[in-house]
Amino acid sequence: MFRFRSSCFTPCLWAICGFSVAASAHQGQGLVNMQGSIVDVPCAIAVSSRDQSIDLAVLPVGQLMRDGQGPVSPFSIQLVNCSLQQMRPGRADWTQFRVTFAGEVTDSALFGSTGQAEGMGIQITDAAGNVAQSGVPMPPGALVPGDTRLDYSLRLVGTHQILRAGAYRTTVRFKMDYY
């Protein structure tokens, strides 16, 4: 009887030991996914500037009717590691940039929105007061070495249509051109 228990106990002991060793062999592993790109431009766009969400908060219909526009909400695009030297031989150094904003538009050339709210659009302006139009490059700006912050603002503007209260959202893309 003792022998039977011993022979049953030994394989179980070896099975448990083998399981413990096998289980510990997989501890401490992981996976890292990476992505990036190499571009032929003088500046990189800071990661924090690539995808931004701006909360325009709650605006009473009466205020938009009275003032014709909502309060300004600032945002910026950060250019980093700018180098003006052209890497291709025979080409002039980089000197300027242009930003182009693109998105759905209203009938009054403002950026449109989706949702329940109606009778308004979104206006984007640069620090000099130039108003962005979808697909039309903004006036050129001078490139400088190092880092540069491009300041913009956006606000709701009435379209002279009947205002309807409700939630709204929009997506506006931007692209940088250098020359």
PDB file of C-alpha atoms in Angstrom:
ATOM      1  CA  MET A   1       0.000   0.000   0.000  1.00  0.00           C
ATOM      2  CA  PHE A   2       2.811   2.347   0.820  1.00  0.00           C
ATOM      3  CA  ARG A   3       4.407   1.534  -2.479  1.00  0.00           C
ATOM      4  CA  PHE A   4       1.294   2.413  -4.426  1.00  0.00           C
ATOM      5  CA  ARG A   5       1.034   5.830  -2.820  1.00  0.00           C
ATOM      6  CA  SER A   6       4.697   6.491  -3.426  1.00  0.00           C
ATOM      7  CA  SER A   7       4.518   5.595  -7.088  1.00  0.00           C
ATOM      8  CA  CYS A   8       1.428   7.767  -7.512  1.00  0.00           C
ATOM      9  CA  PHE A   9       2.976  10.645  -5.583  1.00  0.00           C
ATOM     10  CA  THR A  10       6.255  10.715  -7.559  1.00  0.00           C
ATOM     11  CA  PRO A  11       4.736  11.298 -11.040  1.00  0.00           C
ATOM     12  CA  CYS A  12       2.430  13.954  -9.572  1.00  0.00           C
ATOM     13  CA  LEU A  13       5.426  15.668  -7.981  1.00  0.00           C
ATOM     14  CA  TRP A  14       7.311  15.633 -11.293  1.00  0.00           C
ATOM     15  CA  ALA A  15       4.248  16.941 -13.132  1.00  0.00           C
ATOM     16  CA  ILE A  16       3.883  19.831 -10.681  1.00  0.00           C
ATOM     17  CA  CYS A  17       7.589  20.694 -10.895  1.00  0.00           C
ATOM     18  CA  GLY A  18       7.488  20.576 -14.696  1.00  0.00           C
ATOM     19  CA  PHE A  19       4.400  22.797 -14.737  1.00  0.00           C
ATOM     20  CA  SER A  20       6.074  25.335 -12.472  1.00  0.00           C
ATOM     21  CA  VAL A  21       9.148  25.467 -14.680  1.00  0.00           C
ATOM     22  CA  ALA A  22       7.035  25.743 -17.825  1.00  0.00           C
ATOM     23  CA  ALA A  23       4.902  28.505 -16.314  1.00  0.00           C
ATOM     24  CA  SER A  24       7.901  30.545 -15.251  1.00  0.00           C
ATOM     25  CA  ALA A  25       9.477  30.269 -18.693  1.00  0.00           C
ATOM     26  CA  HIS A  26       6.776  32.611 -20.130  1.00  0.00           C
ATOM     27  CA  GLN A  27       6.886  35.254 -17.417  1.00  0.00           C
ATOM     28  CA  GLY A  28       8.507  38.590 -18.206  1.00  0.00           C
ATOM     29  CA  GLN A  29       7.629  38.715 -21.890  1.00  0.00           C
ATOM     30  CA  GLY A  30       5.790  41.432 -23.750  1.00  0.00           C
ATOM     31  CA  LEU A  31       5.185  43.053 -27.082  1.00  0.00           C
ATOM     32  CA  VAL A  32       5.982  46.572 -28.273  1.00  0.00           C
ATOM     33  CA  ASN A  33       4.361  47.974 -31.421  1.00  0.00           C
ATOM     34  CA  MET A  34       6.106  50.925 -33.022  1.00  0.00           C
ATOM     35  CA  GLN A  35       5.402  53.170 -35.944  1.00  0.00           C
ATOM     36  CA  GLY A  36       6.874  56.297 -37.418  1.00  0.00           C
ATOM     37  CA  SER A  37       7.925  57.883 -40.666  1.00  0.00           C
ATOM     38  CA  ILE A  38      10.859  59.549 -42.304  1.00  0.00           C
ATOM     39  CA  VAL A  39       9.910  62.663 -44.229  1.00  0.00           C
ATOM     40  CA  ASP A  40      11.706  65.084 -46.528  1.00  0.00           C
ATOM     41  CA  VAL A  41      10.545  68.300 -44.863  1.00  0.00           C
ATOM     42  CA  PRO A  42      12.379  70.899 -42.779  1.00  0.00           C
ATOM     43  CA  CYS A  43      10.214  70.483 -39.642  1.00  0.00           C
ATOM     44  CA  ALA A  44       8.383  67.769 -37.794  1.00  0.00           C
ATOM     45  CA  ILE A  45       4.953  68.341 -36.278  1.00  0.00           C
ATOM     46  CA  ALA A  46       4.922  67.689 -32.538  1.00  0.00           C
ATOM     47  CA  VAL A  47       2.960  64.594 -31.580  1.00  0.00           C
ATOM     48  CA  SER A  48       0.696  66.684 -29.339  1.00  0.00           C
ATOM     49  CA  SER A  49      -0.242  68.882 -32.320  1.00  0.00           C
ATOM     50  CA  ARG A  50      -1.160  66.139 -34.789  1.00  0.00           C
ATOM     51  CA  ASP A  51      -4.532  65.163 -33.348  1.00  0.00           C
ATOM     52  CA  GLN A  52      -6.241  67.727 -31.145  1.00  0.00           C
ATOM     53  CA  SER A  53      -9.671  67.817 -29.541  1.00  0.00           C
ATOM     54  CA  ILE A  54     -10.986  71.254 -28.647  1.00  0.00           C
ATOM     55  CA  ASP A  55     -14.040  71.630 -26.437  1.00  0.00           C
ATOM     56  CA  LEU A  56     -15.996  74.741 -27.373  1.00  0.00           C
ATOM     57  CA  ALA A  57     -18.190  74.275 -24.306  1.00  0.00           C
ATOM     58  CA  VAL A  58     -21.836  75.295 -24.139  1.00  0.00           C
ATOM     59  CA  LEU A  59     -22.967  78.443 -25.936  1.00  0.00           C
ATOM     60  CA  PRO A  60     -26.499  79.807 -25.420  1.00  0.00           C
ATOM     61  CA  VAL A  61     -28.449  80.380 -28.642  1.00  0.00           C
ATOM     62  CA  GLY A  62     -29.270  83.904 -27.423  1.00  0.00           C
ATOM     63  CA  GLN A  63     -25.589  84.823 -27.199  1.00  0.00           C
ATOM     64  CA  LEU A  64     -24.901  83.564 -30.717  1.00  0.00           C
ATOM     65  CA  MET A  65     -27.934  85.509 -31.996  1.00  0.00           C
ATOM     66  CA  ARG A  66     -26.941  88.692 -30.133  1.00  0.00           C
ATOM     67  CA  ASP A  67     -23.189  88.666 -30.844  1.00  0.00           C
ATOM     68  CA  GLY A  68     -23.168  86.748 -34.128  1.00  0.00           C
ATOM     69  CA  GLN A  69     -20.260  84.677 -32.843  1.00  0.00           C
ATOM     70  CA  GLY A  70     -19.060  82.730 -29.853  1.00  0.00           C
ATOM     71  CA  PRO A  71     -15.943  83.215 -27.739  1.00  0.00           C
ATOM     72  CA  VAL A  72     -12.497  82.475 -29.148  1.00  0.00           C
ATOM     73  CA  SER A  73     -10.887  79.106 -28.404  1.00  0.00           C
ATOM     74  CA  PRO A  74      -7.130  79.079 -29.035  1.00  0.00           C
ATOM     75  CA  PHE A  75      -5.150  76.156 -30.417  1.00  0.00           C
ATOM     76  CA  SER A  76      -1.673  75.795 -31.847  1.00  0.00           C
ATOM     77  CA  ILE A  77       0.452  73.678 -34.141  1.00  0.00           C
ATOM     78  CA  GLN A  78       3.960  73.081 -32.841  1.00  0.00           C
ATOM     79  CA  LEU A  79       6.729  72.673 -35.421  1.00  0.00           C
ATOM     80  CA  VAL A  80       9.816  71.002 -33.949  1.00  0.00           C
ATOM     81  CA  ASN A  81      13.404  70.349 -34.982  1.00  0.00           C
ATOM     82  CA  CYS A  82      13.237  72.714 -37.958  1.00  0.00           C
ATOM     83  CA  SER A  83      16.340  72.731 -40.120  1.00  0.00           C
ATOM     84  CA  LEU A  84      16.370  75.139 -43.040  1.00  0.00           C
ATOM     85  CA  GLN A  85      19.132  73.387 -44.941  1.00  0.00           C
ATOM     86  CA  GLN A  86      17.875  71.492 -47.982  1.00  0.00           C
ATOM     87  CA  MET A  87      19.221  67.940 -48.038  1.00  0.00           C
ATOM     88  CA  ARG A  88      19.096  67.594 -51.811  1.00  0.00           C
ATOM     89  CA  PRO A  89      22.064  69.183 -53.615  1.00  0.00           C
ATOM     90  CA  GLY A  90      21.321  72.132 -55.861  1.00  0.00           C
ATOM     91  CA  ARG A  91      18.076  73.096 -54.126  1.00  0.00           C
ATOM     92  CA  ALA A  92      17.586  76.347 -52.232  1.00  0.00           C
ATOM     93  CA  ASP A  93      17.220  76.186 -48.462  1.00  0.00           C
ATOM     94  CA  TRP A  94      13.753  76.086 -46.931  1.00  0.00           C
ATOM     95  CA  THR A  95      12.442  79.579 -46.118  1.00  0.00           C
ATOM     96  CA  GLN A  96       8.643  79.489 -45.806  1.00  0.00           C
ATOM     97  CA  PHE A  97       5.652  77.367 -44.922  1.00  0.00           C
ATOM     98  CA  ARG A  98       1.932  77.441 -45.604  1.00  0.00           C
ATOM     99  CA  VAL A  99      -0.847  75.788 -43.646  1.00  0.00           C
ATOM    100  CA  THR A 100      -4.000  74.582 -45.361  1.00  0.00           C
ATOM    101  CA  PHE A 101      -7.090  73.645 -43.357  1.00  0.00           C
ATOM    102  CA  ALA A 102      -9.688  71.420 -44.999  1.00  0.00           C
ATOM    103  CA  GLY A 103     -13.095  70.162 -43.963  1.00  0.00           C
ATOM    104  CA  GLU A 104     -16.794  70.277 -44.691  1.00  0.00           C
ATOM    105  CA  VAL A 105     -18.024  73.818 -45.361  1.00  0.00           C
ATOM    106  CA  THR A 106     -21.305  75.658 -44.847  1.00  0.00           C
ATOM    107  CA  ASP A 107     -22.898  77.819 -47.507  1.00  0.00           C
ATOM    108  CA  SER A 108     -21.154  80.844 -45.975  1.00  0.00           C
ATOM    109  CA  ALA A 109     -17.578  79.481 -46.320  1.00  0.00           C
ATOM    110  CA  LEU A 110     -17.291  78.497 -42.654  1.00  0.00           C
ATOM    111  CA  PHE A 111     -16.294  75.006 -41.589  1.00  0.00           C
ATOM    112  CA  GLY A 112     -19.459  72.954 -41.230  1.00  0.00           C
ATOM    113  CA  SER A 113     -20.519  70.542 -38.545  1.00  0.00           C
ATOM    114  CA  THR A 114     -22.669  67.493 -38.032  1.00  0.00           C
ATOM    115  CA  GLY A 115     -25.214  66.990 -35.301  1.00  0.00           C
ATOM    116  CA  GLN A 116     -28.435  68.622 -34.199  1.00  0.00           C
ATOM    117  CA  ALA A 117     -27.212  72.243 -34.058  1.00  0.00           C
ATOM    118  CA  GLU A 118     -27.871  74.318 -37.172  1.00  0.00           C
ATOM    119  CA  GLY A 119     -27.375  77.880 -38.364  1.00  0.00           C
ATOM    120  CA  MET A 120     -23.724  78.175 -37.394  1.00  0.00           C
ATOM    121  CA  GLY A 121     -20.276  77.284 -38.641  1.00  0.00           C
ATOM    122  CA  ILE A 122     -16.742  77.288 -37.318  1.00  0.00           C
ATOM    123  CA  GLN A 123     -14.257  79.995 -38.220  1.00  0.00           C
ATOM    124  CA  ILE A 124     -10.486  79.492 -37.931  1.00  0.00           C
ATOM    125  CA  THR A 125      -8.118  82.466 -37.890  1.00  0.00           C
ATOM    126  CA  ASP A 126      -4.351  82.749 -37.592  1.00  0.00           C
ATOM    127  CA  ALA A 127      -2.498  85.096 -35.213  1.00  0.00           C
ATOM    128  CA  ALA A 128      -2.596  87.887 -37.836  1.00  0.00           C
ATOM    129  CA  GLY A 129      -6.387  87.629 -38.179  1.00  0.00           C
ATOM    130  CA  ASN A 130      -6.412  85.861 -41.558  1.00  0.00           C
ATOM    131  CA  VAL A 131      -9.510  83.675 -41.892  1.00  0.00           C
ATOM    132  CA  ALA A 132      -9.014  80.103 -43.102  1.00  0.00           C
ATOM    133  CA  GLN A 133     -11.072  78.788 -45.998  1.00  0.00           C
ATOM    134  CA  SER A 134     -11.315  75.064 -46.621  1.00  0.00           C
ATOM    135  CA  GLY A 135      -8.669  73.883 -49.066  1.00  0.00           C
ATOM    136  CA  VAL A 136      -7.125  77.344 -49.528  1.00  0.00           C
ATOM    137  CA  PRO A 137      -3.574  77.831 -48.174  1.00  0.00           C
ATOM    138  CA  MET A 138      -3.148  80.465 -45.472  1.00  0.00           C
ATOM    139  CA  PRO A 139      -0.642  83.285 -46.163  1.00  0.00           C
ATOM    140  CA  PRO A 140       2.972  82.085 -46.026  1.00  0.00           C
ATOM    141  CA  GLY A 141       5.002  82.260 -42.843  1.00  0.00           C
ATOM    142  CA  ALA A 142       8.771  82.456 -42.386  1.00  0.00           C
ATOM    143  CA  LEU A 143      10.563  79.312 -41.245  1.00  0.00           C
ATOM    144  CA  VAL A 144      13.039  79.614 -38.401  1.00  0.00           C
ATOM    145  CA  PRO A 145      15.477  76.979 -37.145  1.00  0.00           C
ATOM    146  CA  GLY A 146      14.474  75.028 -34.038  1.00  0.00           C
ATOM    147  CA  ASP A 147      10.920  74.981 -32.698  1.00  0.00           C
ATOM    148  CA  THR A 148       8.026  77.261 -33.669  1.00  0.00           C
ATOM    149  CA  ARG A 149       4.491  77.500 -32.323  1.00  0.00           C
ATOM    150  CA  LEU A 150       1.823  78.528 -34.825  1.00  0.00           C
ATOM    151  CA  ASP A 151      -1.133  80.063 -32.993  1.00  0.00           C
ATOM    152  CA  TYR A 152      -4.691  79.864 -34.279  1.00  0.00           C
ATOM    153  CA  SER A 153      -8.143  80.399 -32.872  1.00  0.00           C
ATOM    154  CA  LEU A 154     -11.557  79.086 -33.666  1.00  0.00           C
ATOM    155  CA  ARG A 155     -15.044  80.194 -32.799  1.00  0.00           C
ATOM    156  CA  LEU A 156     -18.653  79.525 -33.682  1.00  0.00           C
ATOM    157  CA  VAL A 157     -20.112  82.053 -36.104  1.00  0.00           C
ATOM    158  CA  GLY A 158     -23.758  82.405 -37.113  1.00  0.00           C
ATOM    159  CA  THR A 159     -24.553  81.727 -40.777  1.00  0.00           C
ATOM    160  CA  HIS A 160     -27.615  84.039 -40.886  1.00  0.00           C
ATOM    161  CA  GLN A 161     -29.787  80.927 -41.085  1.00  0.00           C
ATOM    162  CA  ILE A 162     -32.276  79.893 -38.419  1.00  0.00           C
ATOM    163  CA  LEU A 163     -30.385  78.772 -35.321  1.00  0.00           C
ATOM    164  CA  ARG A 164     -31.248  75.410 -33.875  1.00  0.00           C
ATOM    165  CA  ALA A 165     -29.888  74.327 -30.509  1.00  0.00           C
ATOM    166  CA  GLY A 166     -28.188  70.962 -30.152  1.00  0.00           C
ATOM    167  CA  ALA A 167     -24.908  69.119 -30.044  1.00  0.00           C
ATOM    168  CA  TYR A 168     -22.465  69.390 -32.940  1.00  0.00           C
ATOM    169  CA  ARG A 169     -19.045  68.172 -33.969  1.00  0.00           C
ATOM    170  CA  THR A 170     -16.669  68.679 -36.837  1.00  0.00           C
ATOM    171  CA  THR A 171     -13.330  67.463 -38.096  1.00  0.00           C
ATOM    172  CA  VAL A 172     -10.886  69.835 -39.755  1.00  0.00           C
ATOM    173  CA  ARG A 173      -7.655  68.508 -41.241  1.00  0.00           C
ATOM    174  CA  PHE A 174      -4.515  70.555 -41.739  1.00  0.00           C
ATOM    175  CA  LYS A 175      -1.454  70.086 -43.891  1.00  0.00           C
ATOM    176  CA  MET A 176       1.872  71.856 -43.990  1.00  0.00           C
ATOM    177  CA  ASP A 177       3.631  72.841 -47.215  1.00  0.00           C
ATOM    178  CA  TYR A 178       7.231  73.999 -47.144  1.00  0.00           C
ATOM    179  CA  TYR A 179       9.249  75.788 -49.812  1.00  0.00           C
TER     180      TYR A 179
END
